[in-house]
Amino acid sequence: MVKDLLKEKKNNMTGNAMMIMVSVVLSRILGFVRTMLIPERLGGMNEVTDAYNLAFLLPDLMYSLLVGGAISAALIPMLAGYIEKKDEEDGWKAVSTFVNATFIAMFVVSVLGIVFAPQLMNIIAPGYDKSNTEVYELSVQLTRILFPSVCFLMLAGLCNGIMNSYQKFVVAAYGPCLYNLLCIFSIYFLSSDDPSNHYSVHRVVWGVVLSSFIYFLFQIAFTFKHLKHYRFGLYFRHKGFKQMLKLAIPSLLTTSVMQVNIIISNSVTTNFPEGSVTALNIASKTWQMPLGIIAQSMGVAMLPVLSTLFAAEKKDEFIQKFNKALRTVLMLAIPSAFAMAILANPVIRTLFKFSDKLTEGDIDLTARILILYSIALVAQSVNTILNRSFFSVKDAVTPLLSGLVAIAVNVGFSVLSYRYTGMEVRGIALAYSLAACVNMVILIGSMNRKMNILKNKKQLTLEIVKMVFASVIMAFVLVLCERYLLP
C-alpha cells in the first residue's frame, strides 16, 4: 500500500490526496500563523482586530462562492470530462466563456461592494452600527480596500481549477502557501501594536491586497501552457457553457453555506462584548486547520477522478473510490475531534505561548468555543466529501437544498442561544456545529438514494464504531496526560 501511495499515476486519488495534504498542512500552518499575528501585532483582542476580522467576511464569501462553488462544481468536472472524451478544443469554448463571464461578474460585484460597503456592514455587523460607530466605520473602510483582492484571488482560483482538471496538482496546491506567506510579511512589517493607530491596520490590509495580486501572477505563470485553446470571446450558446451555468448557479449557494453560517455567527457575535468576534475567528481558524488537512485535500484530489469515472459510466468504481475517501476522512476526523475537545485549552495556550497581548480570559474563552466547534469537524469533513461527490455527478441542486436547511438551523439556534441560554459566543459555535450535523445527515441520505453508496452500510457502521471506540480510549489517555503531565 505504501508503494501505491508513492506512485505518481494520473488517477491515483490517494497519492494525489497525500501530496495535496502536505501542501494543505503547510498552507494551514501559515494561515494560522497569519491569524495569530493579528492580535499580536494589533494590540490583542480589541475593536481593531474585530473590525479587521469583520472586513474579511464579505470578500471571503465572494471567494468561496466562486472558487469553492462555481469552479469546483462546473469548471473542473466539465473540463475534465472534455479532456477524457478527447474533445478538449471544443470544451475550451465553454470554459473560456465561463472564465470571461465570471471575471466580468466578479468585477461588477467588487465595484458594488465598494460602493455599498456601509449598507452591507449594517447587515453583517448590526451590533456595531449604533453602539460602536468607530468599529463600524473602520470595518467599512477595510472592506472597501479588500474587495479588489477578490478579483485576483478569483483569477488565481480559476488557474487552480484548470490545473486540477489536467490533474496537475502541485502548483495549484502550493500556491496558497505563497499567498499566506506574503500576508504574514505584510502583517509583521506593516503593523504596529498600538490599537489606536488605525493607519497600521490600513497598511496591513493593503499588503493583503498586494499579496493576492502576486499570488495570481504566480499561478498564471504555471497555468499558461494549458491555455492554448483559451479564447477571449463569449459563446453563450455553447451547450457546454449552458451546462456549466446550470451546475454553477446552485453550487454558488451550496458551497457558500459554510461561509454564510460564519457570517451569521459573526453577525450575532457583534452583540457580545469587545473581542468576541476575534475569539470566535481564532477558534474557527483553529478547527478549520485539521478540516483542510483531512477533508479538503481529499476533496480536491477526488473531484476530477470521480468526474472522470462518472463521465465514463463506471458506477462501481465510482462507489469504490467514494467509500475509500469517506473511510479515510472519518478515520482521521473522528479522533481529531476528540483530541481537539480534550486539548482545547492547552492548544490555544500553546499557540499563543509567546504572545503577551492575550489575557487569561481571552485564552479560556477561545478554548471553550473550540470545544463546541470540535463537533463540526467530523460533520464538515464528511460534508466536504459529499459536496464534491455531488459536483462530480453534476448535481448541485441537492447540496443547495441541504445547505439552505443548514442555514435555517444555524439562524434558529443562534437566535435561541442569544436570547435564552446566556452562553453568548459559545452558543454561536454550538449552533454552527448542530447545523453542520443536520447538513451531513441530509447529504448522506440523498447521495445514497442517488448512487447507492451505502450498500455495505453494515461494514461501514462497524468501522465507525471501531473508530469511535479507539478515539474514546485515546481521549481517556489524553485526559490523564492533561491532568497529571501538563503544567
XYZ file of C-alpha atoms in Angstrom:
487
model
C 0.000 0.000 0.000
C 2.883 2.353 0.782
C 4.299 1.715 -2.681
C 0.939 2.536 -4.228
C 0.830 5.855 -2.394
C 4.210 6.807 -3.786
C 3.358 6.057 -7.405
C 2.508 9.167 -9.401
C -0.234 7.722 -11.549
C -2.671 10.018 -13.187
C -5.706 8.547 -11.475
C -4.052 7.738 -8.141
C -6.521 9.614 -5.966
C -4.928 8.591 -2.678
C -1.450 9.533 -3.852
C -2.678 12.901 -5.080
C -4.533 13.422 -1.828
C -1.382 12.688 0.175
C 0.584 15.215 -1.853
C -2.166 17.803 -1.528
C -2.439 17.051 2.183
C 1.197 18.034 2.666
C 0.570 21.327 0.889
C -2.611 21.919 2.872
C -0.771 21.251 6.139
C 1.834 23.844 5.200
C -0.792 26.315 3.974
C -2.925 25.865 7.097
C 0.068 26.331 9.365
C 0.998 29.524 7.546
C -2.638 30.623 7.591
C -2.838 30.093 11.310
C 0.400 31.967 11.885
C -1.260 34.757 9.937
C -4.305 34.570 12.224
C -2.197 34.565 15.396
C -0.201 37.576 14.247
C -3.313 39.755 14.051
C -3.974 40.086 17.820
C -0.226 40.013 18.472
C 0.601 42.867 16.076
C -2.613 44.881 16.520
C -2.716 45.051 20.313
C -4.682 41.955 21.398
C -8.396 41.118 21.153
C -9.840 44.580 20.712
C -12.011 46.749 18.485
C -9.360 46.969 15.756
C -8.964 43.191 15.454
C -12.760 42.800 15.488
C -13.009 45.298 12.605
C -10.225 43.507 10.727
C -11.987 40.134 11.009
C -15.367 41.581 10.035
C -13.848 43.240 6.960
C -12.853 39.848 5.562
C -16.341 38.323 5.786
C -17.760 39.657 2.507
C -14.616 39.195 0.364
C -14.220 35.675 1.782
C -17.837 34.938 0.888
C -17.300 36.088 -2.708
C -14.159 33.981 -2.947
C -15.819 30.843 -1.568
C -18.781 31.279 -3.904
C -16.543 31.171 -6.969
C -13.523 29.096 -6.010
C -15.278 26.607 -3.754
C -18.536 26.663 -5.687
C -18.548 27.503 -9.378
C -15.041 26.277 -10.138
C -15.415 23.002 -8.227
C -18.918 22.233 -9.456
C -18.698 23.459 -13.044
C -15.223 24.116 -14.407
C -13.327 21.062 -13.132
C -15.947 18.359 -13.924
C -16.729 19.844 -17.350
C -13.137 20.396 -18.473
C -12.041 17.029 -17.071
C -14.916 15.402 -18.957
C -13.960 17.062 -22.255
C -10.341 16.000 -21.776
C -11.438 12.415 -21.099
C -13.570 12.429 -24.276
C -10.674 13.836 -26.366
C -12.721 16.929 -27.205
C -10.540 19.474 -25.439
C -10.632 22.244 -28.064
C -14.430 22.415 -28.186
C -14.605 22.199 -24.404
C -12.426 25.271 -24.101
C -15.083 27.358 -25.857
C -17.370 26.671 -22.913
C -14.574 27.072 -20.361
C -13.389 30.354 -21.919
C -16.904 31.743 -21.811
C -17.254 30.680 -18.196
C -13.917 32.249 -17.212
C -14.626 35.522 -19.020
C -18.184 35.836 -17.720
C -17.046 35.009 -14.184
C -14.394 37.727 -14.252
C -16.853 40.331 -15.538
C -19.396 39.369 -12.877
C -16.815 39.481 -10.096
C -15.520 42.856 -11.239
C -19.053 44.276 -11.117
C -19.696 42.701 -7.702
C -16.446 44.168 -6.361
C -17.390 47.659 -7.544
C -20.842 47.320 -5.982
C -19.266 46.006 -2.785
C -17.034 49.066 -2.561
C -19.929 51.454 -3.199
C -22.415 49.793 -0.842
C -19.989 48.686 1.883
C -21.775 50.751 4.601
C -25.133 49.155 3.852
C -23.609 45.676 3.731
C -21.826 46.223 7.033
C -25.151 47.243 8.607
C -26.376 43.751 7.769
C -23.392 41.677 8.900
C -22.493 43.755 11.967
C -25.795 45.019 13.395
C -24.320 45.271 16.873
C -21.785 47.908 15.840
C -23.590 50.395 13.609
C -25.082 52.257 16.583
C -23.369 51.012 19.734
C -19.814 51.289 18.410
C -19.562 53.555 15.391
C -15.749 53.530 15.443
C -15.551 49.782 14.775
C -18.331 50.084 12.209
C -16.588 52.846 10.252
C -13.225 51.080 10.372
C -14.840 47.846 9.143
C -16.366 49.713 6.195
C -13.019 51.262 5.264
C -11.180 47.943 5.419
C -13.902 46.142 3.462
C -13.601 48.665 0.641
C -9.845 48.185 0.484
C -10.155 44.389 0.428
C -12.733 43.971 -2.340
C -10.244 44.305 -5.260
C -8.324 41.347 -3.855
C -11.342 39.149 -4.627
C -10.726 39.562 -8.372
C -7.098 38.496 -8.033
C -7.966 35.531 -5.823
C -10.746 34.517 -8.199
C -8.360 34.538 -11.183
C -5.851 32.503 -9.185
C -8.655 30.094 -8.282
C -9.578 29.699 -11.948
C -5.948 28.872 -12.691
C -6.029 26.253 -9.939
C -9.231 24.777 -11.356
C -7.701 24.483 -14.810
C -4.579 22.780 -13.458
C -6.669 20.404 -11.336
C -8.714 19.493 -14.424
C -5.479 18.391 -16.077
C -4.628 16.621 -12.801
C -1.607 18.862 -12.274
C -1.937 19.364 -8.543
C 1.445 20.582 -7.321
C 1.400 24.297 -8.209
C -2.333 24.567 -7.531
C -1.787 23.005 -4.119
C 1.230 25.045 -3.041
C 0.137 28.424 -4.423
C -1.908 29.298 -1.299
C 1.249 28.779 0.774
C 2.861 31.654 -1.112
C -0.217 33.826 -0.545
C -0.270 33.176 3.201
C 3.467 33.763 3.446
C 3.129 37.138 1.719
C 0.260 38.066 4.053
C 2.407 37.156 7.065
C 5.143 39.502 5.870
C 2.544 42.247 5.371
C 1.123 41.829 8.872
C 4.506 41.661 10.544
C 6.275 44.505 8.759
C 3.386 46.914 8.112
C 1.706 46.860 11.529
C 2.173 48.322 14.982
C 0.784 47.063 18.306
C -0.963 50.343 19.122
C -4.748 49.700 18.884
C -5.425 53.414 18.446
C -3.271 53.573 15.301
C -5.785 52.811 12.558
C -3.227 53.574 9.860
C -1.442 50.403 10.946
C -4.350 48.101 10.104
C -4.905 50.018 6.850
C -1.323 49.257 5.809
C -1.804 45.597 6.682
C -4.930 45.311 4.543
C -3.239 47.000 1.577
C -0.446 44.454 1.994
C -3.010 41.642 1.796
C -4.352 43.066 -1.480
C -0.833 43.201 -2.938
C -0.250 39.625 -1.765
C -3.327 38.436 -3.666
C -2.048 40.104 -6.849
C 1.365 38.426 -6.577
C -0.372 35.096 -5.890
C -2.346 35.455 -9.135
C 0.803 36.239 -11.138
C 2.448 33.121 -9.705
C -0.477 30.866 -10.664
C -0.953 32.255 -14.177
C 2.742 31.735 -14.917
C 2.356 27.968 -14.429
C -1.110 27.708 -15.999
C -0.165 29.500 -19.208
C 0.895 26.353 -21.090
C -2.597 24.895 -20.628
C -4.291 27.973 -22.117
C -3.514 27.257 -25.769
C -7.224 26.797 -26.529
C -8.378 29.745 -24.409
C -10.424 32.419 -26.221
C -11.445 35.927 -25.245
C -14.951 35.537 -26.687
C -18.288 34.817 -25.044
C -20.009 31.766 -26.555
C -23.203 31.881 -24.538
C -24.999 29.451 -26.871
C -22.426 26.712 -26.450
C -24.124 23.678 -24.891
C -21.159 23.113 -22.597
C -21.407 26.625 -21.171
C -25.141 26.223 -20.600
C -24.462 23.021 -18.697
C -21.713 24.718 -16.671
C -24.124 27.513 -15.823
C -26.713 25.023 -14.617
C -24.104 23.476 -12.357
C -22.524 26.731 -11.212
C -25.573 28.731 -10.155
C -26.918 26.334 -7.490
C -23.395 25.431 -6.384
C -22.658 29.106 -5.715
C -25.159 28.920 -2.906
C -24.329 25.347 -1.920
C -20.670 25.908 -1.158
C -21.376 29.271 0.429
C -23.269 27.519 3.228
C -20.193 27.301 5.442
C -19.237 30.922 4.773
C -22.809 32.194 5.195
C -23.032 30.354 8.500
C -19.780 32.018 9.575
C -21.225 35.421 8.632
C -24.376 34.657 10.633
C -22.252 33.619 13.605
C -20.182 36.810 13.435
C -23.288 38.929 12.931
C -24.856 37.703 16.170
C -21.472 37.906 17.925
C -21.285 41.674 17.323
C -23.873 41.962 20.106
C -21.430 40.458 22.613
C -18.514 42.121 24.479
C -15.428 43.507 22.753
C -13.073 40.819 21.468
C -15.805 38.199 20.959
C -15.527 38.376 17.154
C -11.759 37.874 17.350
C -12.098 34.930 19.773
C -14.688 33.299 17.504
C -12.444 33.826 14.474
C -9.377 32.318 16.172
C -11.343 29.254 17.322
C -12.871 28.930 13.852
C -9.487 29.057 12.123
C -8.121 26.531 14.630
C -10.693 23.823 13.904
C -10.618 24.570 10.184
C -6.913 23.710 10.126
C -7.500 19.940 10.556
C -10.590 20.251 8.349
C -8.429 21.435 5.465
C -5.799 18.801 6.124
C -8.263 15.933 6.472
C -11.121 16.664 4.093
C -10.311 19.430 1.649
C -7.112 17.803 0.405
C -9.005 14.580 -0.276
C -11.870 16.526 -1.849
C -9.589 18.347 -4.283
C -7.969 15.083 -5.372
C -11.188 13.067 -5.675
C -13.258 15.556 -7.714
C -11.517 15.155 -11.107
C -11.166 11.400 -10.532
C -14.856 10.897 -9.700
C -15.848 13.246 -12.540
C -13.858 11.123 -14.984
C -15.382 7.874 -13.662
C -18.897 9.304 -13.880
C -18.294 10.507 -17.454
C -17.045 7.002 -18.342
C -20.157 5.462 -16.674
C -18.063 3.364 -14.271
C -20.504 3.377 -11.363
C -18.991 0.524 -9.351
C -15.529 2.073 -9.463
C -17.091 5.435 -8.549
C -18.688 3.934 -5.430
C -15.432 2.202 -4.509
C -13.433 5.447 -4.758
C -16.067 7.374 -2.802
C -16.174 4.868 0.045
C -12.389 4.805 0.234
C -12.333 8.592 0.545
C -15.132 8.590 3.149
C -13.449 5.955 5.323
C -10.126 7.766 5.148
C -11.700 11.054 6.181
C -13.643 9.511 9.074
C -10.576 7.627 10.290
C -8.770 10.955 10.654
C -11.629 13.283 11.601
C -13.160 11.335 14.499
C -10.006 11.044 16.658
C -9.031 14.601 15.721
C -12.368 15.883 17.032
C -11.933 14.017 20.334
C -8.385 15.321 20.706
C -9.460 18.880 19.926
C -12.194 18.803 22.560
C -9.900 17.392 25.256
C -6.885 19.566 24.498
C -8.643 22.801 23.524
C -7.170 24.872 26.345
C -3.585 23.571 26.029
C -3.760 24.008 22.243
C -4.836 27.653 22.412
C -2.400 28.334 25.234
C 0.462 26.787 23.247
C -0.410 28.624 20.047
C -0.263 31.949 21.858
C 2.534 30.991 24.247
C 4.830 33.759 23.070
C 2.148 36.440 22.943
C 1.693 38.900 25.777
C -1.348 40.534 24.165
C -3.923 37.852 25.135
C -5.266 37.690 28.674
C -6.110 34.521 30.595
C -9.778 35.277 29.940
C -9.136 35.547 26.178
C -7.459 32.131 26.114
C -10.184 30.482 28.218
C -12.995 31.934 26.076
C -11.343 30.859 22.817
C -10.758 27.336 24.168
C -14.397 26.959 25.249
C -15.520 27.994 21.767
C -13.115 25.489 20.199
C -14.566 22.626 22.264
C -18.004 23.231 20.767
C -16.546 23.594 17.266
C -14.986 20.115 17.551
C -18.434 18.676 16.837
C -18.401 20.404 13.464
C -15.038 18.921 12.488
C -16.434 15.458 11.743
C -19.627 16.756 10.137
C -17.917 19.307 7.894
C -15.253 16.783 6.870
C -17.948 14.409 5.654
C -19.886 17.282 4.067
C -16.812 18.304 2.076
C -16.502 14.815 0.590
C -20.235 14.602 -0.111
C -20.417 18.017 -1.785
C -17.505 17.145 -4.086
C -19.202 13.847 -4.919
C -22.429 15.608 -5.865
C -20.456 18.035 -8.032
C -18.726 15.127 -9.787
C -22.093 13.669 -10.858
C -23.168 17.154 -11.969
C -25.794 17.574 -9.258
C -25.527 20.877 -7.423
C -29.217 21.218 -6.525
C -29.280 18.612 -3.752
C -26.391 20.159 -1.778
C -28.047 23.545 -2.270
C -31.323 22.468 -0.679
C -29.498 20.721 2.153
C -27.350 23.796 2.709
C -30.378 26.062 2.930
C -31.809 23.827 5.646
C -28.479 24.049 7.490
C -28.511 27.847 7.297
C -32.043 27.914 8.726
C -30.958 25.630 11.577
C -27.938 27.827 12.311
C -30.023 31.002 12.356
C -32.648 29.423 14.592
C -30.223 28.018 17.156
C -28.081 31.185 17.119
C -31.089 33.371 17.917
C -32.316 30.977 20.606
C -28.865 30.843 22.162
C -28.502 34.632 22.101
C -31.871 35.261 23.726
C -32.300 32.415 26.174
C -29.139 30.481 27.078
C -26.651 33.075 28.298
C -23.858 31.157 26.550
C -23.018 34.264 24.497
C -20.416 33.500 21.814
C -20.118 29.825 22.871
C -23.743 29.309 21.882
C -22.929 30.584 18.393
C -20.294 27.857 17.960
C -22.752 25.210 19.170
C -25.410 26.409 16.711
C -22.920 26.180 13.843
C -21.943 22.620 14.802
C -25.557 21.460 15.032
C -26.286 22.947 11.605
C -23.297 21.071 10.139
C -24.611 17.800 11.584
C -28.066 18.340 10.075
C -26.469 19.072 6.706
C -24.411 15.865 6.921
C -27.424 13.647 7.618
C -29.383 15.082 4.685
C -26.457 14.789 2.250
C -25.665 11.184 3.186
C -29.274 10.109 2.671
C -29.533 11.946 -0.642
C -26.279 10.554 -2.072
C -27.245 7.035 -1.015
C -30.557 7.309 -2.860
C -28.749 8.630 -5.925
C -25.709 6.317 -6.148
C -26.329 3.586 -3.527
C -23.070 4.481 -1.785
C -24.066 2.705 1.444
C -24.754 -0.745 0.027
C -22.179 -2.070 2.527
C -23.519 0.066 5.373
C -23.128 -2.702 7.980
C -19.401 -2.852 7.340
C -19.140 0.952 7.354
C -21.107 1.174 10.619
C -18.822 -1.406 12.236
C -15.751 0.523 11.119
C -17.167 3.777 12.525
C -17.898 2.084 15.864
C -14.282 0.893 15.972
C -13.061 4.416 15.185
C -15.195 5.913 17.958
C -14.121 3.245 20.462
C -10.441 3.837 19.685
C -10.995 7.592 19.937
C -12.642 7.238 23.358
C -9.622 5.296 24.625
C -7.320 7.939 23.171
C -9.406 10.674 24.808
C -9.141 8.929 28.189
C -5.346 8.812 27.852
C -5.276 12.478 26.835
C -7.352 13.441 29.887
C -4.859 11.672 32.144
C -1.938 13.335 30.376
C -3.559 16.763 30.618
C -4.341 16.324 34.306
C -1.072 14.839 35.512
C 1.609 15.702 32.950
C 0.785 19.099 31.501
C 1.674 22.138 33.656
